[in-house]
Amino acid sequence: MKTRRCEHCRGDMPLTARAHARFCSGRCRTAACRRRARAVDPVPVAMTRRRQWVRYTARKVPLTAAGKVASSTDPATWSTYGNARRSTAGAGCGFVLTSGDNLVCLDLDHALDEQGRPLPWARELLGQLPDTYVEISPGGRGLHVWGRGTVGRGRRIRRGEEAVEVYDRGRFMTITRRPYEGASSALADLSEAIASLT
């Protein structure tokens, strides 16, 4: 008789397991479901675990998951990732940056051409970054580069075509779940990149 194996840990199934059982325990079933959810969802776990999520309107006004006006500085108006994702209020989800979370976002405006290719300045900047989570902005022409670091006061840097905004607090950033060219689902330290921009 062939030994049945758990689909998650590959260990032997208990003798008492039902014929259609796929996992040896509730623990393995839960772990497999979480792994599947992570595989489908590109947003880094370091962000999805935090209760710093909002919805937003077409004009980028933050909303609660219930559709009321939210604030990027009032945690009482934020929700979990799951609640924000399930909500149909507004146009999409956003993540609120706070001073204590050590997360930072570089907003590259008009970084992509009409075919979705990076413009020369954006290609050069992306080439200098460590492997981190990057996603395409809602309009399809910008990029949001997510990572770890601190900025203090947010900055807008403009040099010729280059238009970069850097924030780590007091702002919410839209989340599209559209990773740019197989971006990592990890968050790298962007401190050096931030320092080179200023």
C-alpha angles and dihedrals in degrees: 000000000000116000113239117226132210110251091224110040096018089228123138116284115242115261089240094056116120118252093251096044114124101185132051094222145004088258092059092045091053093046092050092050091050092048091051091049091050092048091055097040115066096192110109116256089230086070102035092056093059125088092228103109131125138166122236140208127240086265090053098252109152118245135188118246085259091057100254123128112282133193131225088220101045114078090192088073095052128088143191122286091249093053092046091049093049093048119096094198116125127342103307151316129303135189121224117223115216132186094244101053100070090223122134136185129205109203110204107196119206091358097144131061124227091278092052095255119138117255114239095263092049092046090053093049093046089050090059095052127094117241104287142141113292124172137181115255122241093263091054095233101080135063132218113209112199126197147120126293144085131262106171103204114027117250140206114208120193123179114161106303092350113106116174129164119193123199138168103165146022094028139088121218125205117249118208101171087226104127117207113242099330095316118191119264088220128088114235128199106268097182095113093046091050092049091051091054095058 
